[in-house]
PDB file of C-alpha atoms in Angstrom:
ATOM      1  CA  MET E 862     -22.896  -5.584   2.793  1.00 47.00           C
ATOM      2  CA  GLY E 863     -19.477  -3.923   2.719  1.00 48.00           C
ATOM      3  CA  ALA E 864     -19.053  -4.374   6.484  1.00 48.00           C
ATOM      4  CA  LYS E 865     -20.037  -8.025   6.156  1.00 48.00           C
ATOM      5  CA  LYS E 866     -17.460  -8.526   3.445  1.00 49.00           C
ATOM      6  CA  GLU E 867     -14.724  -6.920   5.520  1.00 48.00           C
ATOM      7  CA  ALA E 868     -15.685  -9.022   8.552  1.00 46.00           C
ATOM      8  CA  GLU E 869     -15.473 -12.251   6.561  1.00 51.00           C
ATOM      9  CA  ALA E 870     -12.327 -11.362   4.635  1.00 54.00           C
ATOM     10  CA  SER E 871      -8.971 -12.285   6.092  1.00 70.00           C
ATOM     11  CA  PRO E 872      -5.779 -10.201   6.136  1.00 80.00           C
ATOM     12  CA  VAL E 873      -4.269 -12.846   3.863  1.00 83.00           C
ATOM     13  CA  LYS E 874      -6.948 -12.166   1.237  1.00 83.00           C
ATOM     14  CA  LEU E 875      -6.287  -8.443   1.535  1.00 83.00           C
ATOM     15  CA  LEU E 876      -2.557  -9.025   1.087  1.00 86.00           C
ATOM     16  CA  VAL E 877      -3.193 -11.205  -1.966  1.00 87.00           C
ATOM     17  CA  GLY E 878      -5.422  -8.556  -3.528  1.00 87.00           C
ATOM     18  CA  VAL E 879      -3.120  -5.609  -2.835  1.00 89.00           C
ATOM     19  CA  VAL E 880       0.044  -7.414  -3.942  1.00 91.00           C
ATOM     20  CA  GLY E 881      -1.744  -8.680  -7.053  1.00 91.00           C
ATOM     21  CA  ILE E 882      -2.988  -5.225  -8.061  1.00 92.00           C
ATOM     22  CA  PHE E 883       0.221  -3.344  -7.278  1.00 93.00           C
ATOM     23  CA  GLY E 884       2.619  -5.998  -8.537  1.00 93.00           C
ATOM     24  CA  ALA E 885       0.799  -6.793 -11.770  1.00 94.00           C
ATOM     25  CA  PHE E 886      -0.009  -3.231 -12.830  1.00 93.00           C
ATOM     26  CA  LEU E 887       3.303  -1.652 -11.828  1.00 93.00           C
ATOM     27  CA  TYR E 888       5.108  -4.279 -13.907  1.00 95.00           C
ATOM     28  CA  TYR E 889       2.472  -3.886 -16.644  1.00 94.00           C
ATOM     29  CA  GLY E 890       3.374  -0.211 -16.998  1.00 92.00           C
ATOM     30  CA  GLN E 891       7.063  -0.992 -17.244  1.00 93.00           C
ATOM     31  CA  LEU E 892       6.456  -3.658 -19.875  1.00 95.00           C
ATOM     32  CA  MET E 893       4.237  -1.301 -21.875  1.00 93.00           C
ATOM     33  CA  GLY E 894       7.128   1.153 -22.080  1.00 92.00           C
ATOM     34  CA  ASP E 895       9.526  -1.631 -23.116  1.00 94.00           C
ATOM     35  CA  ILE E 896       7.182  -2.791 -25.884  1.00 95.00           C
ATOM     36  CA  VAL E 897       6.582   0.693 -27.290  1.00 94.00           C
ATOM     37  CA  LYS E 898      10.270   1.646 -27.197  1.00 93.00           C
ATOM     38  CA  TYR E 899      11.626  -1.654 -28.559  1.00 95.00           C
ATOM     39  CA  LYS E 900      13.620  -1.471 -31.818  1.00 95.00           C
ATOM     40  CA  ASP E 901      15.046  -4.457 -33.672  1.00 95.00           C
ATOM     41  CA  ALA E 902      18.479  -4.597 -35.304  1.00 93.00           C
ATOM     42  CA  ASN E 903      17.128  -2.640 -38.284  1.00 94.00           C
ATOM     43  CA  GLY E 904      15.517   0.028 -36.130  1.00 95.00           C
ATOM     44  CA  ALA E 905      11.978  -1.252 -36.749  1.00 96.00           C
ATOM     45  CA  ALA E 906       9.344  -1.186 -33.994  1.00 95.00           C
ATOM     46  CA  LEU E 907       6.272  -3.334 -33.384  1.00 95.00           C
ATOM     47  CA  ASP E 908       3.876  -0.348 -33.713  1.00 94.00           C
ATOM     48  CA  ARG E 909       0.815  -2.592 -33.971  1.00 95.00           C
ATOM     49  CA  GLU E 910      -1.489  -1.548 -31.148  1.00 96.00           C
ATOM     50  CA  TRP E 911      -4.448  -3.671 -32.276  1.00 97.00           C
ATOM     51  CA  PHE E 912      -2.319  -6.802 -32.461  1.00 98.00           C
ATOM     52  CA  VAL E 913      -1.146  -6.196 -28.886  1.00 97.00           C
ATOM     53  CA  GLN E 914      -4.775  -5.753 -27.834  1.00 97.00           C
ATOM     54  CA  VAL E 915      -5.588  -9.178 -29.310  1.00 98.00           C
ATOM     55  CA  LEU E 916      -2.929 -10.795 -27.133  1.00 97.00           C
ATOM     56  CA  GLU E 917      -3.864  -8.832 -24.004  1.00 97.00           C
ATOM     57  CA  ALA E 918      -7.591  -9.526 -24.357  1.00 97.00           C
ATOM     58  CA  GLY E 919      -6.851 -13.186 -25.104  1.00 97.00           C
ATOM     59  CA  ALA E 920      -4.885 -13.551 -21.866  1.00 97.00           C
ATOM     60  CA  ASN E 921      -7.712 -11.869 -19.948  1.00 96.00           C
ATOM     61  CA  VAL E 922     -10.270 -14.221 -21.498  1.00 96.00           C
ATOM     62  CA  ALA E 923      -8.196 -17.244 -20.452  1.00 96.00           C
ATOM     63  CA  VAL E 924      -7.754 -16.042 -16.858  1.00 94.00           C
ATOM     64  CA  GLY E 925     -11.342 -14.773 -16.662  1.00 93.00           C
ATOM     65  CA  PHE E 926     -12.702 -18.116 -17.849  1.00 94.00           C
ATOM     66  CA  ALA E 927     -10.615 -19.983 -15.285  1.00 93.00           C
ATOM     67  CA  GLY E 928     -11.771 -17.601 -12.540  1.00 90.00           C
ATOM     68  CA  LEU E 929     -15.405 -17.944 -13.601  1.00 91.00           C
ATOM     69  CA  LEU E 930     -15.253 -21.746 -13.445  1.00 93.00           C
ATOM     70  CA  ALA E 931     -13.417 -21.716 -10.120  1.00 89.00           C
ATOM     71  CA  THR E 932     -15.660 -19.188  -8.347  1.00 85.00           C
ATOM     72  CA  GLN E 933     -19.032 -19.484 -10.079  1.00 86.00           C
ATOM     73  CA  GLY E 934     -19.040 -22.857 -11.809  1.00 90.00           C
ATOM     74  CA  GLY E 935     -20.297 -21.138 -14.962  1.00 91.00           C
ATOM     75  CA  PRO E 936     -21.691 -17.859 -16.276  1.00 93.00           C
ATOM     76  CA  SER E 937     -24.722 -16.123 -14.834  1.00 91.00           C
ATOM     77  CA  PRO E 938     -28.001 -16.665 -16.746  1.00 92.00           C
ATOM     78  CA  LYS E 939     -29.040 -14.498 -19.675  1.00 91.00           C
ATOM     79  CA  ILE E 940     -25.761 -12.640 -20.190  1.00 92.00           C
ATOM     80  CA  PRO E 941     -26.485  -9.234 -21.857  1.00 92.00           C
ATOM     81  CA  VAL E 942     -24.492  -9.876 -25.028  1.00 92.00           C
ATOM     82  CA  LYS E 943     -25.337  -6.559 -26.715  1.00 92.00           C
ATOM     83  CA  GLY E 944     -24.226  -4.591 -23.666  1.00 91.00           C
ATOM     84  CA  PHE E 945     -20.926  -6.422 -23.500  1.00 93.00           C
ATOM     85  CA  LEU E 946     -20.335  -5.980 -27.239  1.00 94.00           C
ATOM     86  CA  LEU E 947     -20.839  -2.217 -26.987  1.00 92.00           C
ATOM     87  CA  THR E 948     -18.724  -1.675 -23.872  1.00 91.00           C
ATOM     88  CA  GLY E 949     -16.097  -4.154 -25.026  1.00 94.00           C
ATOM     89  CA  SER E 950     -15.775  -2.234 -28.304  1.00 95.00           C
ATOM     90  CA  THR E 951     -15.353   1.154 -26.655  1.00 93.00           C
ATOM     91  CA  GLN E 952     -13.040  -0.236 -23.972  1.00 93.00           C
ATOM     92  CA  VAL E 953     -10.654  -1.897 -26.417  1.00 96.00           C
ATOM     93  CA  LEU E 954     -10.647   1.257 -28.571  1.00 97.00           C
ATOM     94  CA  ALA E 955      -9.733   3.258 -25.458  1.00 94.00           C
ATOM     95  CA  LYS E 956      -6.839   0.903 -24.667  1.00 95.00           C
ATOM     96  CA  ALA E 957      -5.619   0.839 -28.270  1.00 96.00           C
ATOM     97  CA  MET E 958      -5.653   4.646 -28.445  1.00 96.00           C
ATOM     98  CA  THR E 959      -3.734   4.881 -25.167  1.00 94.00           C
ATOM     99  CA  GLN E 960      -1.044   2.635 -26.608  1.00 95.00           C
ATOM    100  CA  LYS E 961      -1.093   4.568 -29.897  1.00 96.00           C
ATOM    101  CA  ALA E 962      -0.507   7.785 -27.939  1.00 94.00           C
ATOM    102  CA  GLN E 963       2.634   6.236 -26.484  1.00 94.00           C
ATOM    103  CA  ILE E 964       3.742   5.141 -29.961  1.00 94.00           C
ATOM    104  CA  PHE E 965       3.477   8.828 -30.902  1.00 93.00           C
ATOM    105  CA  GLY E 966       5.804   9.610 -28.008  1.00 90.00           C
ATOM    106  CA  VAL E 967       3.538  10.437 -25.061  1.00 90.00           C
ATOM    107  CA  PRO E 968       5.309   9.038 -21.951  1.00 89.00           C
ATOM    108  CA  PHE E 969       3.486   6.341 -19.997  1.00 89.00           C
ATOM    109  CA  PHE E 970       3.407   8.499 -16.866  1.00 88.00           C
ATOM    110  CA  LEU E 971       1.690  11.358 -18.715  1.00 87.00           C
ATOM    111  CA  ALA E 972      -0.783   8.993 -20.385  1.00 88.00           C
ATOM    112  CA  THR E 973      -1.619   7.585 -16.938  1.00 86.00           C
ATOM    113  CA  LEU E 974      -2.245  11.062 -15.538  1.00 83.00           C
ATOM    114  CA  VAL E 975      -4.406  12.081 -18.498  1.00 82.00           C
ATOM    115  CA  LYS E 976      -6.443   8.881 -18.232  1.00 80.00           C
ATOM    116  CA  ASN E 977      -7.389   9.887 -14.698  1.00 74.00           C
ATOM    117  CA  ALA E 978      -9.447  12.660 -16.282  1.00 74.00           C
ATOM    118  CA  LYS E 979     -11.848  10.053 -17.653  1.00 71.00           C
ATOM    119  CA  MET E 980     -14.622  11.514 -15.472  1.00 71.00           C
ATOM    120  CA  VAL E 981     -14.687  14.563 -17.779  1.00 75.00           C
ATOM    121  CA  PRO E 982     -16.526  12.905 -20.709  1.00 72.00           C
ATOM    122  CA  VAL E 983     -18.728  11.036 -18.230  1.00 67.00           C
ATOM    123  CA  MET E 984     -19.727  14.302 -16.533  1.00 72.00           C
ATOM    124  CA  LEU E 985     -20.264  16.157 -19.803  1.00 72.00           C
ATOM    125  CA  GLY E 986     -22.393  13.319 -21.169  1.00 64.00           C
ATOM    126  CA  ALA E 987     -24.505  13.251 -18.015  1.00 64.00           C
ATOM    127  CA  ILE E 988     -24.989  17.033 -18.140  1.00 72.00           C
ATOM    128  CA  VAL E 989     -25.998  17.030 -21.812  1.00 68.00           C
ATOM    129  CA  PHE E 990     -28.205  13.935 -21.843  1.00 57.00           C
ATOM    130  CA  SER E 991     -29.697  13.822 -18.351  1.00 59.00           C
ATOM    131  CA  GLY E 992     -29.258  17.327 -16.947  1.00 69.00           C
ATOM    132  CA  ALA E 993     -27.060  16.097 -14.113  1.00 68.00           C
ATOM    133  CA  LYS E 994     -25.399  18.572 -11.768  1.00 76.00           C
ATOM    134  CA  TYR E 995     -22.070  18.165  -9.984  1.00 77.00           C
ATOM    135  CA  PRO E 996     -20.751  19.819  -6.807  1.00 81.00           C
ATOM    136  CA  LEU E 997     -17.925  22.331  -6.920  1.00 83.00           C
ATOM    137  CA  LYS E 998     -15.557  19.814  -5.299  1.00 81.00           C
ATOM    138  CA  LYS E 999     -15.968  17.506  -8.303  1.00 79.00           C
ATOM    139  CA  TRP E1000     -15.085  20.290 -10.736  1.00 83.00           C
ATOM    140  CA  VAL E1001     -12.042  21.230  -8.644  1.00 85.00           C
ATOM    141  CA  THR E1002     -10.834  17.622  -8.750  1.00 82.00           C
ATOM    142  CA  VAL E1003     -11.209  17.545 -12.540  1.00 80.00           C
ATOM    143  CA  ALA E1004      -9.478  20.916 -12.888  1.00 85.00           C
ATOM    144  CA  LEU E1005      -6.505  19.740 -10.801  1.00 85.00           C
ATOM    145  CA  ILE E1006      -5.971  16.650 -12.948  1.00 82.00           C
ATOM    146  CA  ILE E1007      -6.311  18.534 -16.233  1.00 82.00           C
ATOM    147  CA  GLY E1008      -4.217  21.464 -14.988  1.00 86.00           C
ATOM    148  CA  GLY E1009      -1.473  19.119 -13.795  1.00 84.00           C
ATOM    149  CA  CYS E1010      -1.360  17.376 -17.170  1.00 80.00           C
ATOM    150  CA  VAL E1011      -1.149  20.747 -18.930  1.00 80.00           C
ATOM    151  CA  LEU E1012       1.787  21.796 -16.728  1.00 83.00           C
ATOM    152  CA  VAL E1013       3.637  18.558 -17.473  1.00 82.00           C
ATOM    153  CA  THR E1014       3.007  18.949 -21.211  1.00 73.00           C
ATOM    154  CA  VAL E1015       3.854  22.632 -21.642  1.00 72.00           C
ATOM    155  CA  GLY E1016       6.695  22.541 -19.119  1.00 71.00           C
ATOM    156  CA  LYS E1017       9.131  20.881 -21.531  1.00 65.00           C
ATOM    157  CA  SER E1018      12.394  22.780 -21.437  1.00 56.00           C
ATOM    158  CA  LYS E1019      13.475  21.887 -24.964  1.00 58.00           C
ATOM    159  CA  LYS E1020      11.916  23.587 -27.919  1.00 55.00           C
ATOM    160  CA  PRO E1021      10.394  20.795 -30.032  1.00 56.00           C
ATOM    161  CA  SER E1022      10.703  20.502 -33.790  1.00 58.00           C
ATOM    162  CA  ALA E1023       7.693  20.743 -36.084  1.00 59.00           C
ATOM    163  CA  SER E1024       7.599  16.952 -36.463  1.00 62.00           C
ATOM    164  CA  GLN E1025       7.729  16.536 -32.683  1.00 65.00           C
ATOM    165  CA  ASP E1026       4.889  19.032 -32.358  1.00 65.00           C
ATOM    166  CA  ASP E1027       2.835  16.929 -34.781  1.00 80.00           C
ATOM    167  CA  SER E1028       3.610  13.719 -32.872  1.00 85.00           C
ATOM    168  CA  ASP E1029       2.695  15.320 -29.553  1.00 82.00           C
ATOM    169  CA  ALA E1030      -0.551  16.623 -31.011  1.00 87.00           C
ATOM    170  CA  MET E1031      -1.447  13.207 -32.440  1.00 93.00           C
ATOM    171  CA  GLY E1032      -0.579  11.541 -29.145  1.00 92.00           C
ATOM    172  CA  LEU E1033      -2.802  13.903 -27.176  1.00 89.00           C
ATOM    173  CA  PHE E1034      -5.586  13.453 -29.742  1.00 93.00           C
ATOM    174  CA  CYS E1035      -5.366   9.675 -29.235  1.00 94.00           C
ATOM    175  CA  LEU E1036      -5.686  10.199 -25.482  1.00 92.00           C
ATOM    176  CA  PHE E1037      -8.719  12.442 -26.074  1.00 90.00           C
ATOM    177  CA  VAL E1038     -10.364   9.655 -28.116  1.00 93.00           C
ATOM    178  CA  SER E1039      -9.464   7.203 -25.359  1.00 92.00           C
ATOM    179  CA  LEU E1040     -11.083   9.422 -22.727  1.00 87.00           C
ATOM    180  CA  ALA E1041     -14.239   9.772 -24.826  1.00 87.00           C
ATOM    181  CA  CYS E1042     -14.436   5.987 -25.142  1.00 89.00           C
ATOM    182  CA  ASP E1043     -13.964   5.639 -21.376  1.00 84.00           C
ATOM    183  CA  GLY E1044     -16.909   7.964 -20.873  1.00 79.00           C
ATOM    184  CA  ILE E1045     -19.128   5.884 -23.162  1.00 82.00           C
ATOM    185  CA  THR E1046     -17.941   2.643 -21.554  1.00 83.00           C
ATOM    186  CA  GLY E1047     -18.643   3.824 -18.013  1.00 75.00           C
ATOM    187  CA  GLY E1048     -22.131   5.090 -18.784  1.00 76.00           C
ATOM    188  CA  GLN E1049     -23.214   2.110 -20.870  1.00 80.00           C
ATOM    189  CA  GLN E1050     -21.737  -0.443 -18.467  1.00 81.00           C
ATOM    190  CA  THR E1051     -23.604   1.080 -15.539  1.00 79.00           C
ATOM    191  CA  ALA E1052     -26.825   1.087 -17.577  1.00 83.00           C
ATOM    192  CA  PHE E1053     -26.758  -2.557 -18.633  1.00 86.00           C
ATOM    193  CA  LYS E1054     -25.560  -3.748 -15.198  1.00 86.00           C
ATOM    194  CA  ASP E1055     -28.480  -1.932 -13.549  1.00 86.00           C
ATOM    195  CA  ALA E1056     -30.927  -3.285 -16.136  1.00 89.00           C
ATOM    196  CA  TYR E1057     -29.624  -6.823 -15.618  1.00 90.00           C
ATOM    197  CA  LYS E1058     -29.971  -6.561 -11.840  1.00 89.00           C
ATOM    198  CA  LYS E1059     -33.530  -5.277 -12.210  1.00 90.00           C
ATOM    199  CA  GLN E1060     -34.488  -8.111 -14.564  1.00 90.00           C
ATOM    200  CA  GLN E1061     -32.699 -10.979 -12.816  1.00 88.00           C
ATOM    201  CA  GLY E1062     -32.971  -9.884  -9.192  1.00 89.00           C
ATOM    202  CA  LYS E1063     -29.183  -9.973  -8.710  1.00 88.00           C
ATOM    203  CA  GLY E1064     -26.200  -8.389 -10.382  1.00 85.00           C
ATOM    204  CA  LEU E1065     -23.629  -9.848 -12.743  1.00 87.00           C
ATOM    205  CA  ALA E1066     -20.809 -11.638 -10.928  1.00 87.00           C
ATOM    206  CA  PRO E1067     -17.267 -10.180 -11.093  1.00 85.00           C
ATOM    207  CA  TYR E1068     -15.919 -12.847 -13.432  1.00 90.00           C
ATOM    208  CA  ASP E1069     -18.928 -12.454 -15.740  1.00 92.00           C
ATOM    209  CA  LEU E1070     -17.740  -8.884 -16.241  1.00 90.00           C
ATOM    210  CA  MET E1071     -14.102  -9.854 -16.732  1.00 92.00           C
ATOM    211  CA  LEU E1072     -14.729 -12.748 -19.122  1.00 94.00           C
ATOM    212  CA  PHE E1073     -17.423 -11.320 -21.364  1.00 95.00           C
ATOM    213  CA  THR E1074     -16.007  -7.794 -21.549  1.00 93.00           C
ATOM    214  CA  ASN E1075     -12.644  -9.179 -22.635  1.00 95.00           C
ATOM    215  CA  LEU E1076     -14.250 -11.678 -25.006  1.00 96.00           C
ATOM    216  CA  ALA E1077     -15.960  -8.786 -26.779  1.00 96.00           C
ATOM    217  CA  MET E1078     -12.659  -6.870 -26.733  1.00 97.00           C
ATOM    218  CA  LEU E1079     -10.888  -9.882 -28.259  1.00 97.00           C
ATOM    219  CA  VAL E1080     -13.412 -10.170 -31.101  1.00 97.00           C
ATOM    220  CA  VAL E1081     -13.205  -6.446 -31.932  1.00 97.00           C
ATOM    221  CA  ALA E1082      -9.407  -6.307 -31.607  1.00 98.00           C
ATOM    222  CA  LEU E1083      -8.918  -9.390 -33.804  1.00 98.00           C
ATOM    223  CA  ALA E1084     -11.256  -8.068 -36.511  1.00 98.00           C
ATOM    224  CA  THR E1085      -9.546  -4.656 -36.465  1.00 98.00           C
ATOM    225  CA  ALA E1086      -6.027  -6.124 -36.439  1.00 98.00           C
ATOM    226  CA  LEU E1087      -6.889  -8.264 -39.473  1.00 98.00           C
ATOM    227  CA  ALA E1088      -8.573  -5.348 -41.261  1.00 97.00           C
ATOM    228  CA  LEU E1089      -5.556  -3.071 -40.686  1.00 97.00           C
ATOM    229  CA  ASP E1090      -3.087  -5.825 -41.625  1.00 96.00           C
ATOM    230  CA  GLN E1091      -1.516  -5.767 -38.156  1.00 97.00           C
ATOM    231  CA  PHE E1092      -2.104  -9.359 -37.079  1.00 97.00           C
ATOM    232  CA  PHE E1093       0.165 -11.451 -39.288  1.00 97.00           C
ATOM    233  CA  GLY E1094       2.816  -8.738 -39.397  1.00 96.00           C
ATOM    234  CA  GLY E1095       2.731  -8.677 -35.600  1.00 97.00           C
ATOM    235  CA  VAL E1096       3.116 -12.457 -35.409  1.00 97.00           C
ATOM    236  CA  ALA E1097       6.106 -12.305 -37.764  1.00 97.00           C
ATOM    237  CA  PHE E1098       7.723  -9.438 -35.827  1.00 97.00           C
ATOM    238  CA  LEU E1099       7.421 -11.276 -32.501  1.00 97.00           C
ATOM    239  CA  ALA E1100       8.729 -14.495 -34.046  1.00 97.00           C
ATOM    240  CA  ALA E1101      11.795 -12.598 -35.260  1.00 97.00           C
ATOM    241  CA  ASN E1102      12.306 -10.905 -31.880  1.00 97.00           C
ATOM    242  CA  PRO E1103      12.049 -13.488 -29.061  1.00 96.00           C
ATOM    243  CA  SER E1104      12.881 -10.984 -26.310  1.00 96.00           C
ATOM    244  CA  LEU E1105       9.959  -8.800 -27.375  1.00 97.00           C
ATOM    245  CA  LEU E1106       7.734 -11.885 -27.567  1.00 97.00           C
ATOM    246  CA  THR E1107       8.575 -12.598 -23.930  1.00 97.00           C
ATOM    247  CA  ALA E1108       7.823  -9.000 -22.938  1.00 96.00           C
ATOM    248  CA  VAL E1109       4.445  -9.045 -24.738  1.00 97.00           C
ATOM    249  CA  ALA E1110       3.504 -12.363 -23.119  1.00 96.00           C
ATOM    250  CA  LYS E1111       4.385 -11.012 -19.664  1.00 97.00           C
ATOM    251  CA  PHE E1112       2.517  -7.786 -20.422  1.00 96.00           C
ATOM    252  CA  SER E1113      -0.638  -9.663 -21.443  1.00 96.00           C
ATOM    253  CA  PHE E1114      -0.706 -11.893 -18.398  1.00 95.00           C
ATOM    254  CA  CYS E1115       0.145  -9.008 -16.049  1.00 96.00           C
ATOM    255  CA  SER E1116      -3.008  -7.337 -17.350  1.00 95.00           C
ATOM    256  CA  ALA E1117      -5.014 -10.503 -16.719  1.00 95.00           C
ATOM    257  CA  ILE E1118      -3.567 -11.095 -13.247  1.00 94.00           C
ATOM    258  CA  GLY E1119      -4.106  -7.438 -12.320  1.00 93.00           C
ATOM    259  CA  GLN E1120      -7.743  -7.485 -13.447  1.00 90.00           C
ATOM    260  CA  SER E1121      -8.323 -10.772 -11.664  1.00 90.00           C
ATOM    261  CA  ALA E1122      -6.793  -9.316  -8.477  1.00 90.00           C
ATOM    262  CA  ILE E1123      -9.184  -6.346  -8.712  1.00 87.00           C
ATOM    263  CA  PHE E1124     -12.192  -8.650  -9.042  1.00 81.00           C
ATOM    264  CA  PHE E1125     -10.884 -10.864  -6.239  1.00 82.00           C
ATOM    265  CA  THR E1126     -10.593  -7.825  -3.958  1.00 83.00           C
ATOM    266  CA  MET E1127     -14.047  -6.560  -5.019  1.00 76.00           C
ATOM    267  CA  ALA E1128     -15.533  -9.941  -4.093  1.00 72.00           C
ATOM    268  CA  ASN E1129     -14.013  -9.900  -0.595  1.00 75.00           C
ATOM    269  CA  PHE E1130     -13.896  -6.252   0.489  1.00 74.00           C
ATOM    270  CA  ASP E1131     -15.770  -2.981   0.391  1.00 69.00           C
ATOM    271  CA  PRO E1132     -15.608  -1.234  -3.033  1.00 64.00           C
ATOM    272  CA  LEU E1133     -14.009   1.785  -1.354  1.00 64.00           C
ATOM    273  CA  LEU E1134     -10.985  -0.287  -0.391  1.00 73.00           C
ATOM    274  CA  VAL E1135     -10.634  -1.384  -4.022  1.00 76.00           C
ATOM    275  CA  THR E1136     -10.769   2.275  -5.101  1.00 71.00           C
ATOM    276  CA  THR E1137      -8.147   3.192  -2.500  1.00 75.00           C
ATOM    277  CA  VAL E1138      -5.751   0.503  -3.728  1.00 82.00           C
ATOM    278  CA  THR E1139      -6.201   1.239  -7.440  1.00 81.00           C
ATOM    279  CA  THR E1140      -5.949   5.019  -6.951  1.00 76.00           C
ATOM    280  CA  THR E1141      -2.713   4.869  -4.974  1.00 81.00           C
ATOM    281  CA  ARG E1142      -1.356   2.362  -7.474  1.00 86.00           C
ATOM    282  CA  LYS E1143      -1.829   4.887 -10.292  1.00 83.00           C
ATOM    283  CA  ILE E1144       0.300   7.445  -8.461  1.00 83.00           C
ATOM    284  CA  PHE E1145       3.021   4.872  -7.824  1.00 87.00           C
ATOM    285  CA  SER E1146       2.912   3.898 -11.523  1.00 89.00           C
ATOM    286  CA  VAL E1147       3.521   7.527 -12.499  1.00 87.00           C
ATOM    287  CA  LEU E1148       6.474   7.911 -10.129  1.00 88.00           C
ATOM    288  CA  LEU E1149       7.965   4.525 -11.044  1.00 90.00           C
ATOM    289  CA  ASP E1150       7.863   5.332 -14.752  1.00 91.00           C
ATOM    290  CA  ILE E1151       9.589   8.683 -14.205  1.00 89.00           C
ATOM    291  CA  VAL E1152      12.357   7.152 -12.079  1.00 88.00           C
ATOM    292  CA  SER E1153      12.901   3.926 -14.033  1.00 90.00           C
ATOM    293  CA  ARG E1154      12.986   5.640 -17.452  1.00 89.00           C
ATOM    294  CA  GLY E1155      15.310   8.370 -16.245  1.00 87.00           C
ATOM    295  CA  TYR E1156      13.005  11.231 -17.195  1.00 86.00           C
ATOM    296  CA  VAL E1157      14.419  14.561 -16.061  1.00 84.00           C
ATOM    297  CA  LEU E1158      11.554  16.880 -15.189  1.00 84.00           C
ATOM    298  CA  ASN E1159      11.887  20.579 -14.502  1.00 86.00           C
ATOM    299  CA  PRO E1160      10.128  22.314 -11.579  1.00 89.00           C
ATOM    300  CA  THR E1161       7.114  23.180 -13.717  1.00 88.00           C
ATOM    301  CA  GLN E1162       6.608  19.568 -14.707  1.00 88.00           C
ATOM    302  CA  TRP E1163       7.086  18.310 -11.143  1.00 89.00           C
ATOM    303  CA  SER E1164       4.492  20.819  -9.978  1.00 90.00           C
ATOM    304  CA  GLY E1165       2.182  19.407 -12.651  1.00 87.00           C
ATOM    305  CA  ILE E1166       2.735  15.880 -11.310  1.00 88.00           C
ATOM    306  CA  ALA E1167       1.939  17.115  -7.785  1.00 90.00           C
ATOM    307  CA  VAL E1168      -1.196  18.998  -8.863  1.00 88.00           C
ATOM    308  CA  ALA E1169      -2.544  16.062 -10.904  1.00 83.00           C
ATOM    309  CA  SER E1170      -1.810  13.641  -8.050  1.00 84.00           C
ATOM    310  CA  LEU E1171      -3.777  15.899  -5.701  1.00 85.00           C
ATOM    311  CA  GLY E1172      -6.663  15.636  -8.135  1.00 81.00           C
ATOM    312  CA  VAL E1173      -6.415  11.836  -8.176  1.00 75.00           C
ATOM    313  CA  LEU E1174      -6.375  11.775  -4.360  1.00 78.00           C
ATOM    314  CA  GLY E1175      -9.316  14.197  -4.410  1.00 76.00           C
ATOM    315  CA  GLU E1176     -11.321  11.515  -6.214  1.00 69.00           C
ATOM    316  CA  LEU E1177     -10.535   9.150  -3.381  1.00 65.00           C
ATOM    317  CA  GLN E1178     -11.465  11.695  -0.716  1.00 69.00           C
ATOM    318  CA  GLU E1179     -14.788  12.276  -2.471  1.00 66.00           C
ATOM    319  CA  LYS E1180     -15.616   8.569  -2.301  1.00 60.00           C
ATOM    320  CA  PHE E1181     -14.702   8.475   1.410  1.00 59.00           C
ATOM    321  CA  GLY E1182     -16.982  11.463   1.941  1.00 61.00           C
ATOM    322  CA  LYS E1183     -19.869   9.758   0.169  1.00 58.00           C
ATOM    323  CA  LYS E1184     -19.430   6.632   2.294  1.00 54.00           C
ATOM    324  CA  ALA E1185     -19.400   8.637   5.530  1.00 54.00           C
ATOM    325  CA  HIS E1186     -22.544  10.517   4.399  1.00 52.00           C
ATOM    326  CA  ASN E1187     -24.330   7.270   3.563  1.00 56.00           C
ATOM    327  CA  LYS E1188     -23.479   5.835   6.986  1.00 55.00           C
ATOM    328  CA  LYS E1189     -24.946   8.904   8.705  1.00 55.00           C
ATOM    329  CA  GLY E1190     -28.052   8.636   6.571  1.00 54.00           C
TER     330      GLY E1190
END
């Protein structure tokens, strides 16, 4: 199937997919930093992560709906609503906690590195609940990513204040919650996708996943933003700060365009190619954030970046190895 896809897909489609993924998500990361760091004339910040999630999920719903109509004509039959509600809830919580970590002062590049350790909760859950076993290479990959993040975190040359220590701790806690949610999302999404394919005889289409996951995320984010009194305050803050409004709008649609580009590439090429593009994009996002924000890292922190990046590339190598093994089999 993958070979057939690659044979039918043109270089132009590949270029569109790669440029869409790299362009949208590299700019997305920059805009995220701008939004988190923005201060108005009075020194106030937006600091409303659930409100931002409403806007981001809304943009993804709009683009996902357009993509679904253009490529499928409509949704697949018997959409598993409960599955989407569960995974949408955990996914939007993961994204909100990642943004909250940055509000607490965790740099975008470090949050991106930490998020690459999302296989940890997945692996632990599989070990506890299904007795799964993983090869040594998998554990080494995980250890490299975690070890690299630790080096970046503890390698700070300046001695932080007590308040900074508290902020760092809260930021890392938010990332831990985000990782746990990623683990739940991955496991549950795989389960309901497999169940759907078994019941219907074919899997959910890419834009089914994009539209209905983000629709569930939108519902949860809107309810939470209203409950935490973030929605109307967020609207007022953006109305009073047009430049931030523009940044948030760009951020939301970059997310939607990036996701759409991933699904477009998945529909036309082998999944391994999609993994290759998204994995290398993460490393470029880390480096771009460091350079563009003017972060000055010491040798210990740079070694942490290198070690974690090796772990990320190790993930990619593992997938290549699996593909080669499957071909031999």
